[in-house]
Amino acid sequence: IAGITQAPTSQILAAGRRMTLRCTQDMRHNAMYWYRQDLGLGLRLIHYSNTAGTTGKGEVPDGYSVSRANTDDFPLTLASAVPSQTSVYFCASSLYGTSGTDTQYFGPGTRLTVL
Amino acid sequence: GQNIDQPTEMTATEGAIVQINCTYQTSGFNGLFWYQQHAGEAPTFLSYNVLDGLEEKGRFSSFLSRSKGYSYLLLKELQMKDSASYLCAVMNSNYQLIWGAGTKLIIKP
């Protein structure tokens, strides 16, 4: 079934620990995105990638890193988690990344709690 | 700065019509999107407007006025399953989506 998968579904993490959130899509989309969603705020872009091998910073990149070794996978790493990174993380993908008609499709999300 | 404003919460009755407004100020404009998000789930795409006017898609319609920086989503014949948050997002000149905080729509029988 075509779509985006994320893992884990949820995670409780001790502050200071390293964590990688996984995202895989099988739609052969060029562009992928990581957002965080917090209560009362809109989705905020963390990092994005318009094609394999390239990445860019979004609105809130500090404390996060990404890589895009191939078309399908776009992992997000928290090098040393802090409580303010408690959030729901959504991965998304779109066909082009540089087109106004480009619709983004979302994965099911990862709920992360940092204690 | 870039800003998307929409009401926090709205309540409507099953079978009725509701209009959810969105105003925006962004650096450039490459289209406006509406998404639906049920509690605990991912956002799903509803509609896209890039030209002024109304786009109709079944029970849902979306309107855009670029000169006023304004859009609305119109939901007709409301059903209980329409209870969800509705997210307005604008694609800016960098082809990045700027998101509103969402409008939680509560449908009462």
PDB file of C-alpha atoms in Angstrom:
ATOM      1  CA  ILE A   1       0.000   0.000   0.000  1.00  0.00           C
ATOM      2  CA  ALA A   2       1.473   3.326  -1.093  1.00  0.00           C
ATOM      3  CA  GLY A   3       2.077   5.913   1.564  1.00  0.00           C
ATOM      4  CA  ILE A   4       4.322   7.162   4.336  1.00  0.00           C
ATOM      5  CA  THR A   5       5.274   5.209   7.420  1.00  0.00           C
ATOM      6  CA  GLN A   6       6.831   6.558  10.594  1.00  0.00           C
ATOM      7  CA  ALA A   7       8.446   4.786  13.524  1.00  0.00           C
ATOM      8  CA  PRO A   8       8.115   4.636  16.415  1.00  0.00           C
ATOM      9  CA  THR A   9       4.450   5.510  16.961  1.00  0.00           C
ATOM     10  CA  SER A  10       5.291   6.956  20.351  1.00  0.00           C
ATOM     11  CA  GLN A  11       8.319   7.218  22.586  1.00  0.00           C
ATOM     12  CA  ILE A  12       9.203   8.434  26.056  1.00  0.00           C
ATOM     13  CA  LEU A  13      12.801   9.594  26.232  1.00  0.00           C
ATOM     14  CA  ALA A  14      15.080  10.799  29.002  1.00  0.00           C
ATOM     15  CA  ALA A  15      16.580  14.250  28.507  1.00  0.00           C
ATOM     16  CA  GLY A  16      20.072  14.128  27.049  1.00  0.00           C
ATOM     17  CA  ARG A  17      19.473  10.917  25.092  1.00  0.00           C
ATOM     18  CA  ARG A  18      19.882  10.629  21.344  1.00  0.00           C
ATOM     19  CA  MET A  19      16.859   9.626  19.286  1.00  0.00           C
ATOM     20  CA  THR A  20      16.186   8.985  15.610  1.00  0.00           C
ATOM     21  CA  LEU A  21      12.681   9.171  14.203  1.00  0.00           C
ATOM     22  CA  ARG A  22      12.264   7.149  11.038  1.00  0.00           C
ATOM     23  CA  CYS A  23      10.250   8.048   7.941  1.00  0.00           C
ATOM     24  CA  THR A  24       9.843   6.029   4.753  1.00  0.00           C
ATOM     25  CA  GLN A  25       7.725   6.727   1.690  1.00  0.00           C
ATOM     26  CA  ASP A  26       7.027   4.500  -1.294  1.00  0.00           C
ATOM     27  CA  MET A  27       5.394   7.056  -3.585  1.00  0.00           C
ATOM     28  CA  ARG A  28       8.691   8.002  -5.293  1.00  0.00           C
ATOM     29  CA  HIS A  29       8.199  11.593  -4.169  1.00  0.00           C
ATOM     30  CA  ASN A  30      11.198  13.867  -4.570  1.00  0.00           C
ATOM     31  CA  ALA A  31      10.514  16.118  -1.580  1.00  0.00           C
ATOM     32  CA  MET A  32      10.203  15.194   2.092  1.00  0.00           C
ATOM     33  CA  TYR A  33       9.571  17.247   5.202  1.00  0.00           C
ATOM     34  CA  TRP A  34       9.641  17.045   8.977  1.00  0.00           C
ATOM     35  CA  TYR A  35       7.172  19.089  11.039  1.00  0.00           C
ATOM     36  CA  ARG A  36       6.396  19.352  14.702  1.00  0.00           C
ATOM     37  CA  GLN A  37       2.897  20.055  15.954  1.00  0.00           C
ATOM     38  CA  ASP A  38       2.306  21.613  19.368  1.00  0.00           C
ATOM     39  CA  LEU A  39      -0.992  22.507  20.987  1.00  0.00           C
ATOM     40  CA  GLY A  40      -2.183  25.960  19.949  1.00  0.00           C
ATOM     41  CA  LEU A  41       0.455  26.334  17.272  1.00  0.00           C
ATOM     42  CA  GLY A  42       0.447  25.544  13.579  1.00  0.00           C
ATOM     43  CA  LEU A  43       2.639  22.881  12.100  1.00  0.00           C
ATOM     44  CA  ARG A  44       6.215  24.142  12.071  1.00  0.00           C
ATOM     45  CA  LEU A  45       8.774  22.995   9.523  1.00  0.00           C
ATOM     46  CA  ILE A  46      11.965  21.572  11.025  1.00  0.00           C
ATOM     47  CA  HIS A  47      13.917  20.395   7.979  1.00  0.00           C
ATOM     48  CA  TYR A  48      13.136  19.530   4.408  1.00  0.00           C
ATOM     49  CA  SER A  49      14.702  17.837   1.407  1.00  0.00           C
ATOM     50  CA  ASN A  50      13.776  18.583  -2.195  1.00  0.00           C
ATOM     51  CA  THR A  51      15.722  15.633  -3.586  1.00  0.00           C
ATOM     52  CA  ALA A  52      17.955  12.814  -2.431  1.00  0.00           C
ATOM     53  CA  GLY A  53      21.330  14.147  -1.286  1.00  0.00           C
ATOM     54  CA  THR A  54      20.104  17.636  -0.372  1.00  0.00           C
ATOM     55  CA  THR A  55      18.548  19.031   2.790  1.00  0.00           C
ATOM     56  CA  GLY A  56      17.485  22.448   4.033  1.00  0.00           C
ATOM     57  CA  LYS A  57      16.553  24.141   7.287  1.00  0.00           C
ATOM     58  CA  GLY A  58      13.007  25.101   8.090  1.00  0.00           C
ATOM     59  CA  GLU A  59      11.571  27.412  10.707  1.00  0.00           C
ATOM     60  CA  VAL A  60      12.747  25.508  13.827  1.00  0.00           C
ATOM     61  CA  PRO A  61      15.874  23.454  12.966  1.00  0.00           C
ATOM     62  CA  ASP A  62      17.896  23.881  16.169  1.00  0.00           C
ATOM     63  CA  GLY A  63      18.551  20.632  18.017  1.00  0.00           C
ATOM     64  CA  TYR A  64      17.585  18.496  15.003  1.00  0.00           C
ATOM     65  CA  SER A  65      19.464  17.015  12.071  1.00  0.00           C
ATOM     66  CA  VAL A  66      18.390  15.089   8.979  1.00  0.00           C
ATOM     67  CA  SER A  67      19.903  13.112   6.130  1.00  0.00           C
ATOM     68  CA  ARG A  68      18.561  12.015   2.747  1.00  0.00           C
ATOM     69  CA  ALA A  69      20.701   9.170   1.469  1.00  0.00           C
ATOM     70  CA  ASN A  70      18.010   7.895  -0.909  1.00  0.00           C
ATOM     71  CA  THR A  71      14.561   8.848  -2.231  1.00  0.00           C
ATOM     72  CA  ASP A  72      12.547   6.788   0.231  1.00  0.00           C
ATOM     73  CA  ASP A  73      14.025   7.522   3.666  1.00  0.00           C
ATOM     74  CA  PHE A  74      14.296  10.745   5.646  1.00  0.00           C
ATOM     75  CA  PRO A  75      15.318  10.162   9.280  1.00  0.00           C
ATOM     76  CA  LEU A  76      15.197  12.943  11.874  1.00  0.00           C
ATOM     77  CA  THR A  77      17.758  12.848  14.711  1.00  0.00           C
ATOM     78  CA  LEU A  78      17.657  14.594  18.061  1.00  0.00           C
ATOM     79  CA  ALA A  79      21.293  14.596  19.165  1.00  0.00           C
ATOM     80  CA  SER A  80      20.585  15.384  22.828  1.00  0.00           C
ATOM     81  CA  ALA A  81      16.871  15.585  23.610  1.00  0.00           C
ATOM     82  CA  VAL A  82      15.441  18.379  25.778  1.00  0.00           C
ATOM     83  CA  PRO A  83      11.946  18.658  27.299  1.00  0.00           C
ATOM     84  CA  SER A  84      10.984  21.447  24.852  1.00  0.00           C
ATOM     85  CA  GLN A  85      11.240  18.864  22.079  1.00  0.00           C
ATOM     86  CA  THR A  86       8.195  17.087  23.475  1.00  0.00           C
ATOM     87  CA  SER A  87       5.784  17.206  20.550  1.00  0.00           C
ATOM     88  CA  VAL A  88       4.052  15.248  17.810  1.00  0.00           C
ATOM     89  CA  TYR A  89       6.339  14.864  14.808  1.00  0.00           C
ATOM     90  CA  PHE A  90       4.937  14.446  11.312  1.00  0.00           C
ATOM     91  CA  CYS A  91       6.843  13.427   8.246  1.00  0.00           C
ATOM     92  CA  ALA A  92       5.399  14.462   4.880  1.00  0.00           C
ATOM     93  CA  SER A  93       6.272  14.097   1.227  1.00  0.00           C
ATOM     94  CA  SER A  94       5.366  15.754  -2.059  1.00  0.00           C
ATOM     95  CA  LEU A  95       6.125  15.070  -5.675  1.00  0.00           C
ATOM     96  CA  TYR A  96       8.298  18.090  -6.494  1.00  0.00           C
ATOM     97  CA  GLY A  97       8.955  20.434  -3.537  1.00  0.00           C
ATOM     98  CA  THR A  98       9.337  23.424  -5.837  1.00  0.00           C
ATOM     99  CA  SER A  99       5.882  23.725  -7.324  1.00  0.00           C
ATOM    100  CA  GLY A 100       2.885  25.713  -6.174  1.00  0.00           C
ATOM    101  CA  THR A 101       0.507  22.860  -6.899  1.00  0.00           C
ATOM    102  CA  ASP A 102       2.566  20.443  -4.834  1.00  0.00           C
ATOM    103  CA  THR A 103       0.328  18.657  -2.321  1.00  0.00           C
ATOM    104  CA  GLN A 104       1.990  17.328   0.806  1.00  0.00           C
ATOM    105  CA  TYR A 105       0.969  13.914   2.154  1.00  0.00           C
ATOM    106  CA  PHE A 106       1.531  13.100   5.786  1.00  0.00           C
ATOM    107  CA  GLY A 107       2.644  10.076   7.758  1.00  0.00           C
ATOM    108  CA  PRO A 108       0.758   8.992  10.905  1.00  0.00           C
ATOM    109  CA  GLY A 109       3.070  10.866  13.269  1.00  0.00           C
ATOM    110  CA  THR A 110       5.344  10.076  16.203  1.00  0.00           C
ATOM    111  CA  ARG A 111       4.368  11.274  19.654  1.00  0.00           C
ATOM    112  CA  LEU A 112       7.581  12.052  21.563  1.00  0.00           C
ATOM    113  CA  THR A 113       7.805  12.878  25.251  1.00  0.00           C
ATOM    114  CA  VAL A 114      11.124  14.058  26.700  1.00  0.00           C
ATOM    115  CA  LEU A 115      11.377  13.900  30.482  1.00  0.00           C
TER     116      LEU A 115
ATOM    117  CA  GLY B   1       6.679  38.240   9.492  1.00  0.00           C
ATOM    118  CA  GLN B   2       4.465  35.513   8.149  1.00  0.00           C
ATOM    119  CA  ASN B   3       1.126  34.898   9.783  1.00  0.00           C
ATOM    120  CA  ILE B   4      -1.962  32.769   9.254  1.00  0.00           C
ATOM    121  CA  ASP B   5      -5.054  33.511  11.358  1.00  0.00           C
ATOM    122  CA  GLN B   6      -8.108  31.308  11.786  1.00  0.00           C
ATOM    123  CA  PRO B   7     -10.633  30.909  14.604  1.00  0.00           C
ATOM    124  CA  THR B   8      -9.621  28.521  17.356  1.00  0.00           C
ATOM    125  CA  GLU B   9     -12.942  26.727  17.648  1.00  0.00           C
ATOM    126  CA  MET B  10     -16.388  26.684  16.023  1.00  0.00           C
ATOM    127  CA  THR B  11     -19.576  24.797  16.799  1.00  0.00           C
ATOM    128  CA  ALA B  12     -22.261  23.837  14.291  1.00  0.00           C
ATOM    129  CA  THR B  13     -25.294  21.572  14.051  1.00  0.00           C
ATOM    130  CA  GLU B  14     -25.533  18.372  12.049  1.00  0.00           C
ATOM    131  CA  GLY B  15     -27.052  19.070   8.634  1.00  0.00           C
ATOM    132  CA  ALA B  16     -26.176  22.768   8.714  1.00  0.00           C
ATOM    133  CA  ILE B  17     -23.568  24.846   6.853  1.00  0.00           C
ATOM    134  CA  VAL B  18     -20.408  26.292   8.399  1.00  0.00           C
ATOM    135  CA  GLN B  19     -17.800  28.690   7.043  1.00  0.00           C
ATOM    136  CA  ILE B  20     -14.259  28.647   8.428  1.00  0.00           C
ATOM    137  CA  ASN B  21     -12.267  31.790   7.659  1.00  0.00           C
ATOM    138  CA  CYS B  22      -8.530  32.188   7.175  1.00  0.00           C
ATOM    139  CA  THR B  23      -6.534  35.390   6.714  1.00  0.00           C
ATOM    140  CA  TYR B  24      -2.872  35.417   5.832  1.00  0.00           C
ATOM    141  CA  GLN B  25       0.231  37.537   5.449  1.00  0.00           C
ATOM    142  CA  THR B  26       3.147  35.712   3.863  1.00  0.00           C
ATOM    143  CA  SER B  27       6.313  36.432   1.954  1.00  0.00           C
ATOM    144  CA  GLY B  28       5.011  35.593  -1.490  1.00  0.00           C
ATOM    145  CA  PHE B  29       2.090  33.403  -2.475  1.00  0.00           C
ATOM    146  CA  ASN B  30       2.079  30.140  -4.392  1.00  0.00           C
ATOM    147  CA  GLY B  31      -1.285  28.801  -3.328  1.00  0.00           C
ATOM    148  CA  LEU B  32      -3.487  28.148  -0.317  1.00  0.00           C
ATOM    149  CA  PHE B  33      -4.292  24.709   1.044  1.00  0.00           C
ATOM    150  CA  TRP B  34      -6.942  23.371   3.408  1.00  0.00           C
ATOM    151  CA  TYR B  35      -6.344  20.168   5.346  1.00  0.00           C
ATOM    152  CA  GLN B  36      -8.564  18.170   7.692  1.00  0.00           C
ATOM    153  CA  GLN B  37      -7.117  16.605  10.823  1.00  0.00           C
ATOM    154  CA  HIS B  38      -9.072  14.251  13.069  1.00  0.00           C
ATOM    155  CA  ALA B  39      -7.889  14.037  16.670  1.00  0.00           C
ATOM    156  CA  GLY B  40      -4.794  11.884  16.980  1.00  0.00           C
ATOM    157  CA  GLU B  41      -4.416  11.488  13.233  1.00  0.00           C
ATOM    158  CA  ALA B  42      -2.399  13.008  10.401  1.00  0.00           C
ATOM    159  CA  PRO B  43      -3.584  15.989   8.340  1.00  0.00           C
ATOM    160  CA  THR B  44      -5.240  15.010   5.063  1.00  0.00           C
ATOM    161  CA  PHE B  45      -5.532  17.241   1.994  1.00  0.00           C
ATOM    162  CA  LEU B  46      -8.919  18.825   1.241  1.00  0.00           C
ATOM    163  CA  SER B  47      -8.442  21.627  -1.283  1.00  0.00           C
ATOM    164  CA  TYR B  48      -6.070  23.960  -3.100  1.00  0.00           C
ATOM    165  CA  ASN B  49      -6.665  27.500  -4.412  1.00  0.00           C
ATOM    166  CA  VAL B  50      -4.237  29.634  -6.367  1.00  0.00           C
ATOM    167  CA  LEU B  51      -6.638  31.832  -8.355  1.00  0.00           C
ATOM    168  CA  ASP B  52      -9.364  34.051  -6.916  1.00  0.00           C
ATOM    169  CA  GLY B  53     -12.744  32.427  -6.690  1.00  0.00           C
ATOM    170  CA  LEU B  54     -14.559  29.376  -5.472  1.00  0.00           C
ATOM    171  CA  GLU B  55     -13.460  25.760  -5.862  1.00  0.00           C
ATOM    172  CA  GLU B  56     -16.197  23.227  -5.182  1.00  0.00           C
ATOM    173  CA  LYS B  57     -15.579  19.621  -4.278  1.00  0.00           C
ATOM    174  CA  GLY B  58     -18.693  17.775  -3.151  1.00  0.00           C
ATOM    175  CA  ARG B  59     -19.882  19.043   0.223  1.00  0.00           C
ATOM    176  CA  PHE B  60     -16.722  21.137   0.634  1.00  0.00           C
ATOM    177  CA  SER B  61     -15.917  24.413  -1.131  1.00  0.00           C
ATOM    178  CA  SER B  62     -12.968  26.746  -0.738  1.00  0.00           C
ATOM    179  CA  PHE B  63     -12.780  30.421  -1.678  1.00  0.00           C
ATOM    180  CA  LEU B  64      -9.781  32.663  -2.205  1.00  0.00           C
ATOM    181  CA  SER B  65      -9.303  36.425  -2.486  1.00  0.00           C
ATOM    182  CA  ARG B  66      -5.616  37.175  -3.025  1.00  0.00           C
ATOM    183  CA  SER B  67      -6.084  40.950  -2.851  1.00  0.00           C
ATOM    184  CA  LYS B  68      -7.646  40.630   0.619  1.00  0.00           C
ATOM    185  CA  GLY B  69      -5.349  37.848   1.863  1.00  0.00           C
ATOM    186  CA  TYR B  70      -8.460  35.861   2.703  1.00  0.00           C
ATOM    187  CA  SER B  71      -9.862  32.391   2.225  1.00  0.00           C
ATOM    188  CA  TYR B  72     -12.732  30.382   3.606  1.00  0.00           C
ATOM    189  CA  LEU B  73     -13.686  26.738   3.704  1.00  0.00           C
ATOM    190  CA  LEU B  74     -17.415  26.055   3.411  1.00  0.00           C
ATOM    191  CA  LEU B  75     -18.801  22.767   4.645  1.00  0.00           C
ATOM    192  CA  LYS B  76     -22.395  21.901   3.700  1.00  0.00           C
ATOM    193  CA  GLU B  77     -24.768  19.236   5.021  1.00  0.00           C
ATOM    194  CA  LEU B  78     -22.593  18.723   8.066  1.00  0.00           C
ATOM    195  CA  GLN B  79     -22.132  15.187   9.319  1.00  0.00           C
ATOM    196  CA  MET B  80     -20.844  14.028  12.690  1.00  0.00           C
ATOM    197  CA  LYS B  81     -17.716  12.689  10.971  1.00  0.00           C
ATOM    198  CA  ASP B  82     -16.833  16.283   9.978  1.00  0.00           C
ATOM    199  CA  SER B  83     -15.884  16.943  13.605  1.00  0.00           C
ATOM    200  CA  ALA B  84     -12.163  17.637  13.222  1.00  0.00           C
ATOM    201  CA  SER B  85      -9.630  20.419  13.042  1.00  0.00           C
ATOM    202  CA  TYR B  86      -9.322  22.300   9.763  1.00  0.00           C
ATOM    203  CA  LEU B  87      -5.896  23.666   8.915  1.00  0.00           C
ATOM    204  CA  CYS B  88      -5.237  26.565   6.553  1.00  0.00           C
ATOM    205  CA  ALA B  89      -1.767  26.729   4.990  1.00  0.00           C
ATOM    206  CA  VAL B  90      -0.170  29.106   2.490  1.00  0.00           C
ATOM    207  CA  MET B  91       2.752  28.217   0.235  1.00  0.00           C
ATOM    208  CA  ASN B  92       5.194  31.114   0.270  1.00  0.00           C
ATOM    209  CA  SER B  93       7.757  32.248  -2.295  1.00  0.00           C
ATOM    210  CA  ASN B  94      10.200  29.528  -1.099  1.00  0.00           C
ATOM    211  CA  TYR B  95       7.564  26.844  -1.724  1.00  0.00           C
ATOM    212  CA  GLN B  96       7.303  26.242   2.017  1.00  0.00           C
ATOM    213  CA  LEU B  97       3.913  25.850   3.696  1.00  0.00           C
ATOM    214  CA  ILE B  98       3.092  28.306   6.480  1.00  0.00           C
ATOM    215  CA  TRP B  99       0.379  26.853   8.701  1.00  0.00           C
ATOM    216  CA  GLY B 100      -2.381  28.305  10.792  1.00  0.00           C
ATOM    217  CA  ALA B 101      -3.007  26.814  14.238  1.00  0.00           C
ATOM    218  CA  GLY B 102      -6.192  25.169  12.997  1.00  0.00           C
ATOM    219  CA  THR B 103      -9.909  25.534  13.707  1.00  0.00           C
ATOM    220  CA  LYS B 104     -11.492  22.835  15.828  1.00  0.00           C
ATOM    221  CA  LEU B 105     -14.994  22.180  14.497  1.00  0.00           C
ATOM    222  CA  ILE B 106     -17.485  20.629  16.883  1.00  0.00           C
ATOM    223  CA  ILE B 107     -20.645  19.169  15.350  1.00  0.00           C
ATOM    224  CA  LYS B 108     -23.672  18.788  17.584  1.00  0.00           C
ATOM    225  CA  PRO B 109     -26.620  16.527  16.753  1.00  0.00           C
TER     226      PRO B 109
END
